[in-house]
Short mmCIF file of C-alpha atoms in Angstrom, two decimals:
data_model
loop_
_atom_site.label_atom_id
_atom_site.label_comp_id
_atom_site.label_asym_id
_atom_site.label_seq_id
_atom_site.Cartn_x
_atom_site.Cartn_y
_atom_site.Cartn_z
CA MET A 1 -32.11 154.00 18.12
CA ILE A 2 -28.79 155.10 19.14
CA ALA A 3 -28.65 158.82 19.98
CA VAL A 4 -25.84 160.86 18.06
CA SER A 5 -24.84 164.26 17.00
CA ASN A 6 -24.56 165.32 13.38
CA LYS A 7 -20.64 166.43 12.47
CA ASN A 8 -20.31 170.13 12.31
CA LYS A 9 -19.01 171.65 9.40
CA ALA A 10 -15.65 172.83 10.78
CA THR A 11 -15.18 168.84 12.04
CA ALA A 12 -15.92 167.58 8.60
CA LYS A 13 -13.57 169.92 7.10
CA LYS A 14 -10.42 169.73 9.43
CA LYS A 15 -8.02 167.36 9.41
CA LEU A 16 -7.84 165.22 12.30
CA SER A 17 -5.25 163.26 13.75
CA GLY A 18 -4.04 161.58 16.74
CA ALA A 19 -5.30 161.73 20.26
CA ASP A 20 -7.02 164.91 19.59
CA GLY A 21 -8.25 164.35 16.39
CA PHE A 22 -9.90 160.76 18.09
CA ASP A 23 -11.51 162.63 20.80
CA GLU A 24 -13.08 165.13 18.31
CA TYR A 25 -14.16 162.88 15.77
CA TYR A 26 -16.18 160.51 18.00
CA SER A 27 -17.35 163.96 20.50
CA ALA A 28 -19.07 164.61 16.89
CA LEU A 29 -20.83 161.38 16.54
CA PHE A 30 -21.58 160.83 20.37
CA GLY A 31 -21.94 164.29 21.70
CA ALA A 32 -22.35 164.41 25.64
CA ARG A 33 -21.97 160.67 25.69
CA TRP A 34 -18.74 160.56 24.40
CA GLN A 35 -16.84 160.73 27.55
CA GLY A 36 -18.73 158.56 29.62
CA LEU A 37 -18.29 155.89 26.88
CA LYS A 38 -14.46 156.56 26.61
CA GLU A 39 -14.32 156.08 30.23
CA ALA A 40 -15.96 152.63 29.56
CA LEU A 41 -13.70 151.78 26.84
CA LEU A 42 -10.51 152.14 28.88
CA GLN A 43 -11.80 149.35 31.28
CA GLU A 44 -11.49 145.97 31.04
CA PRO A 45 -14.52 144.36 29.10
CA HIS A 46 -17.48 142.21 30.22
CA TYR A 47 -15.96 138.78 29.87
CA ALA A 48 -18.07 135.87 29.20
CA GLU A 49 -17.05 132.17 29.72
CA TRP A 50 -17.85 130.35 27.30
CA LYS A 51 -17.25 126.09 27.75
CA ALA A 52 -17.15 124.55 24.68
CA GLY A 53 -15.30 121.68 25.73
CA LYS A 54 -12.05 120.79 26.94
CA LYS A 55 -11.43 123.92 28.70
CA SER A 56 -13.04 127.36 29.03
CA TYR A 57 -12.21 130.23 26.44
CA PHE A 58 -13.05 133.85 27.89
CA LEU A 59 -14.38 136.25 25.33
CA ASP A 60 -16.68 139.20 25.50
CA SER A 61 -20.17 138.59 26.33
CA GLY A 62 -21.19 141.24 23.37
CA SER A 63 -19.04 138.70 21.01
CA VAL A 64 -21.72 136.03 22.31
CA ARG A 65 -24.59 137.85 21.70
CA ALA A 66 -23.48 138.50 18.11
CA ALA A 67 -22.54 134.84 17.45
CA LEU A 68 -25.55 133.79 19.01
CA SER A 69 -27.95 135.96 16.58
CA LEU A 70 -26.52 134.07 13.72
CA PRO A 71 -29.43 130.98 13.60
CA LEU A 72 -28.04 127.67 13.02
CA ASP A 73 -31.35 125.58 12.36
CA ASN A 74 -31.24 123.23 9.74
CA ALA A 75 -27.92 124.72 9.05
CA LYS A 76 -25.16 121.87 7.14
CA LYS A 77 -22.73 123.92 5.74
CA ILE A 78 -21.38 126.87 7.70
CA LEU A 79 -18.40 129.34 7.39
CA ASP A 80 -16.73 132.00 9.95
CA LEU A 81 -15.11 134.42 7.20
CA CYS A 82 -12.63 136.03 9.39
CA ALA A 83 -12.63 133.71 12.11
CA ALA A 84 -9.46 134.68 14.49
CA PRO A 85 -8.97 134.64 17.33
CA GLY A 86 -11.55 132.06 17.48
CA GLY A 87 -14.13 132.76 20.10
CA LYS A 88 -16.88 133.41 17.93
CA THR A 89 -15.57 129.49 15.96
CA LEU A 90 -16.22 128.16 19.43
CA VAL A 91 -19.27 129.45 19.80
CA LEU A 92 -20.87 128.76 16.05
CA SER A 93 -19.48 124.83 16.61
CA SER A 94 -20.81 124.04 20.40
CA LEU A 95 -24.28 125.23 18.79
CA MET A 96 -24.17 123.53 15.03
CA LEU A 97 -26.17 121.23 14.38
CA LYS A 98 -24.56 117.10 14.90
CA ASP A 99 -24.15 116.58 11.54
CA ALA A 100 -23.33 120.41 10.61
CA GLN A 101 -19.73 121.32 8.95
CA LEU A 102 -18.07 124.61 10.11
CA TYR A 103 -15.35 126.27 7.82
CA SER A 104 -13.38 128.61 9.92
CA ASN A 105 -11.16 130.96 8.07
CA GLU A 106 -8.41 133.38 8.61
CA ARG A 107 -6.35 135.48 5.93
CA SER A 108 -3.28 135.97 8.44
CA PHE A 109 -1.16 132.92 8.60
CA ASP A 110 0.03 133.81 12.17
CA ARG A 111 -3.60 134.24 13.43
CA SER A 112 -4.41 131.31 11.41
CA LYS A 113 -2.38 129.05 13.60
CA ARG A 114 -3.74 131.13 16.66
CA LEU A 115 -7.39 129.71 15.53
CA GLU A 116 -6.26 126.36 14.93
CA ARG A 117 -4.90 126.30 18.37
CA VAL A 118 -8.04 127.70 20.32
CA CYS A 119 -10.11 125.08 18.29
CA ASP A 120 -7.62 122.53 19.35
CA GLU A 121 -7.44 123.00 22.98
CA HIS A 122 -11.01 124.15 23.34
CA LEU A 123 -13.46 121.71 21.18
CA THR A 124 -14.40 118.23 22.25
CA ASP A 125 -12.52 115.74 19.15
CA GLU A 126 -16.11 115.17 18.03
CA ILE A 127 -16.75 118.36 17.08
CA ARG A 128 -12.97 119.42 16.29
CA LYS A 129 -13.33 116.60 13.40
CA ARG A 130 -16.24 118.70 11.71
CA VAL A 131 -13.86 122.30 12.04
CA THR A 132 -11.66 123.00 8.86
CA ILE A 133 -9.18 125.55 9.39
CA SER A 134 -8.24 127.75 6.18
CA CYS A 135 -5.60 130.43 5.66
CA SER A 136 -7.40 132.71 2.89
CA ASP A 137 -8.47 136.13 1.68
CA GLY A 138 -12.07 136.32 2.32
CA ALA A 139 -12.58 138.85 0.01
CA LYS A 140 -11.47 137.16 -2.75
CA TRP A 141 -13.28 133.90 -1.70
CA CYS A 142 -16.02 134.59 -4.09
CA LYS A 143 -13.97 133.93 -7.25
CA LYS A 144 -13.49 130.01 -6.43
CA GLU A 145 -17.34 129.67 -5.34
CA VAL A 146 -20.73 130.73 -5.07
CA GLU A 147 -23.64 130.44 -2.64
CA ALA A 148 -22.37 127.34 -1.01
CA TYR A 149 -23.03 128.26 2.61
CA ASP A 150 -26.36 127.92 4.16
CA ARG A 151 -25.11 130.49 7.23
CA ILE A 152 -22.05 133.24 7.51
CA LEU A 153 -20.31 134.88 10.49
CA LEU A 154 -18.38 138.30 9.02
CA ASP A 155 -16.93 139.21 11.64
CA ALA A 156 -14.83 142.17 9.80
CA PRO A 157 -11.19 143.85 10.72
CA CYS A 158 -12.35 147.44 12.01
CA SER A 159 -11.25 150.36 13.81
CA SER A 160 -11.50 148.28 17.26
CA GLU A 161 -12.05 151.89 19.04
CA ARG A 162 -10.81 149.80 22.57
CA HIS A 163 -7.71 149.07 21.62
CA VAL A 164 -6.42 152.22 20.11
CA LEU A 165 -7.43 153.89 23.14
CA GLN A 166 -5.42 151.72 25.21
CA ASP A 167 -2.41 151.76 22.98
CA ALA A 168 -0.31 155.07 22.74
CA LYS A 169 1.39 154.45 19.77
CA TYR A 170 -1.83 153.42 18.01
CA LEU A 171 -3.80 156.57 19.46
CA ASN A 172 -0.95 158.89 18.08
CA GLU A 173 -0.63 157.63 14.68
CA TRP A 174 -5.00 157.56 14.65
CA SER A 175 -6.85 159.43 11.43
CA PRO A 176 -10.16 159.08 10.18
CA SER A 177 -8.44 157.74 6.73
CA ARG A 178 -8.00 154.41 8.40
CA ILE A 179 -11.64 154.42 8.75
CA LYS A 180 -12.33 155.07 5.25
CA MET A 181 -9.84 152.51 4.13
CA LEU A 182 -11.52 149.69 6.23
CA ALA A 183 -15.01 150.44 5.63
CA MET A 184 -13.71 149.53 2.05
CA GLU A 185 -12.01 145.96 3.20
CA GLN A 186 -15.07 145.80 4.95
CA TRP A 187 -17.42 145.93 1.70
CA ALA A 188 -14.81 143.99 -0.11
CA LEU A 189 -15.29 141.12 2.53
CA LEU A 190 -19.31 141.74 3.08
CA SER A 191 -20.14 141.67 -0.81
CA SER A 192 -17.86 138.58 -1.22
CA ALA A 193 -19.61 136.55 2.02
CA TYR A 194 -23.22 137.75 0.21
CA ARG A 195 -22.28 135.99 -2.74
CA LEU A 196 -21.11 132.93 -1.09
CA LEU A 197 -24.46 132.90 0.60
CA LYS A 198 -27.17 130.16 -0.36
CA PRO A 199 -30.59 131.27 -0.89
CA ASN A 200 -32.52 131.26 1.99
CA GLY A 201 -29.31 131.39 4.00
CA PHE A 202 -28.54 133.88 6.45
CA LEU A 203 -25.66 136.02 6.88
CA LEU A 204 -24.42 137.91 10.06
CA TYR A 205 -22.04 141.20 9.70
CA SER A 206 -20.27 142.16 13.24
CA THR A 207 -17.29 144.94 13.95
CA CYS A 208 -16.12 146.15 17.25
CA ALA A 209 -16.27 149.25 16.05
CA LEU A 210 -17.99 152.80 17.19
CA SER A 211 -18.54 154.76 13.81
CA LYS A 212 -21.73 154.35 11.42
CA SER A 213 -19.01 154.27 8.67
CA GLU A 214 -18.12 150.76 9.38
CA ASN A 215 -21.49 149.33 10.60
CA ASP A 216 -24.43 150.57 9.12
CA ASP A 217 -23.34 152.14 6.19
CA VAL A 218 -21.16 149.07 5.08
CA VAL A 219 -24.45 147.24 5.49
CA GLU A 220 -26.61 149.42 3.71
CA LYS A 221 -24.59 148.84 0.61
CA VAL A 222 -25.67 145.37 0.56
CA PHE A 223 -29.44 146.37 -0.40
CA LYS A 224 -27.98 149.01 -2.70
CA LYS A 225 -26.12 146.05 -4.75
CA PHE A 226 -28.23 143.11 -3.98
CA ASP A 227 -31.78 143.20 -4.78
CA ASP A 228 -32.55 140.02 -2.92
CA ALA A 229 -30.91 141.12 0.23
CA VAL A 230 -33.59 141.08 3.29
CA LEU A 231 -33.05 142.59 6.66
CA ILE A 232 -33.74 140.20 9.35
CA PRO A 233 -34.36 140.96 13.14
CA VAL A 234 -32.33 139.22 15.85
CA LYS A 235 -33.58 137.08 18.39
CA GLU A 236 -34.72 138.40 21.94
CA LYS A 237 -32.08 138.47 24.54
CA ALA A 238 -34.03 135.46 26.71
CA GLU A 239 -34.39 133.16 23.53
CA LEU A 240 -30.27 133.80 23.13
CA GLU A 241 -29.66 133.08 26.83
CA GLU A 242 -31.74 129.77 27.06
CA GLN A 243 -29.87 128.59 24.03
CA CYS A 244 -26.48 128.95 25.33
CA ALA A 245 -27.43 127.90 29.03
CA PRO A 246 -25.18 124.49 28.42
CA PHE A 247 -22.23 126.72 27.73
CA CYS A 248 -22.59 130.21 29.22
CA SER A 249 -23.94 131.70 32.39
CA VAL A 250 -23.48 135.09 32.06
CA ALA A 251 -26.19 137.50 31.15
CA LEU A 252 -26.31 138.58 27.84
CA PRO A 253 -25.96 142.54 27.50
CA GLU A 254 -28.81 144.22 25.67
CA ILE A 255 -28.79 145.67 22.30
CA GLU A 256 -29.49 149.31 21.29
CA LYS A 257 -31.19 149.34 17.40
CA THR A 258 -29.37 151.08 14.80
CA ALA A 259 -30.91 151.59 11.14
CA TYR A 260 -29.87 148.24 9.97
CA GLY A 261 -28.44 146.43 13.15
CA CYS A 262 -27.83 146.71 16.67
CA HIS A 263 -24.78 147.93 18.91
CA VAL A 264 -23.60 146.39 22.40
CA LEU A 265 -21.81 149.47 24.00
CA PRO A 266 -20.14 149.29 27.41
CA ASP A 267 -21.01 152.68 29.17
CA LYS A 268 -24.45 151.00 29.07
CA GLN A 269 -23.84 147.12 29.75
CA ASN A 270 -21.34 146.77 32.06
CA GLY A 271 -18.39 146.89 29.76
CA ALA A 272 -19.56 144.70 26.93
CA GLY A 273 -18.39 145.71 23.59
CA PRO A 274 -18.45 147.68 21.62
CA LEU A 275 -20.30 144.97 19.19
CA TYR A 276 -22.37 145.94 16.05
CA PHE A 277 -24.05 143.61 14.10
CA ALA A 278 -26.57 142.81 11.60
CA LEU A 279 -28.44 140.26 10.18
CA ILE A 280 -29.28 139.27 6.41
CA SER A 281 -30.78 136.72 4.66
CA LYS A 282 -31.31 135.98 0.89
CA ARG A 283 -34.09 135.37 -0.72
CA ALA A 284 -34.66 132.59 -2.59
CA ARG A 285 -35.45 132.99 -6.49
CA GLU A 286 -38.87 131.92 -7.65
#
């Protein structure tokens, strides 16, 4: 379990903003660990080379571990709901069954075009034919179909503190209100994804955020809202490394368990992460 300190009352009531507010907010969450974690976030991520077919793609090794944690056995219809820039789509499409179809969606038109280029440039022609790219709002997807997918990956938009720290403009504009806004957006996406999931299917929720508000707290709502939701333990690292060996030779990072999922944090994992993920299943009706 990740050890974090409780927010004191003064920090909770204070209006935080900018670089100083950012530091104070995450210091309250991570305590003495924060300075080391912050320094790790300012360094280069730990990249993994994924060989999907035509050429290699480099992505955070924490992202590889997260994508691998979605079981693909017997899955014929797979959805990557917020797929750009495309690294996790490459992982899923490389490992899916030969008769499976992957639907990769991105709501931003520009980002969906980037996703399309990534798939065109990296996947073999045979696999690329079984990957459909779309541009749509995943939070509204459940209005056009329900219980349609065997497996769903939701890598939700998030605070992405690594990028905030490395960009003075975003750091100066930071405030906790952004976390609250993103958590609402994440829940809209996750509740939609859950409605799209078939009974006995698996849904993996992930973010590259540090805050519990965007991670465990969002996942917890699934179990409060849906009485057929089941929390599933993720596979061990050794099993996942064996599974991905034909495509990626890098050692996968270790995880730190949380109440509902797990976290890969860069201060302990050679720069990998941050990457939070949790695996959920939908119980079949009797």
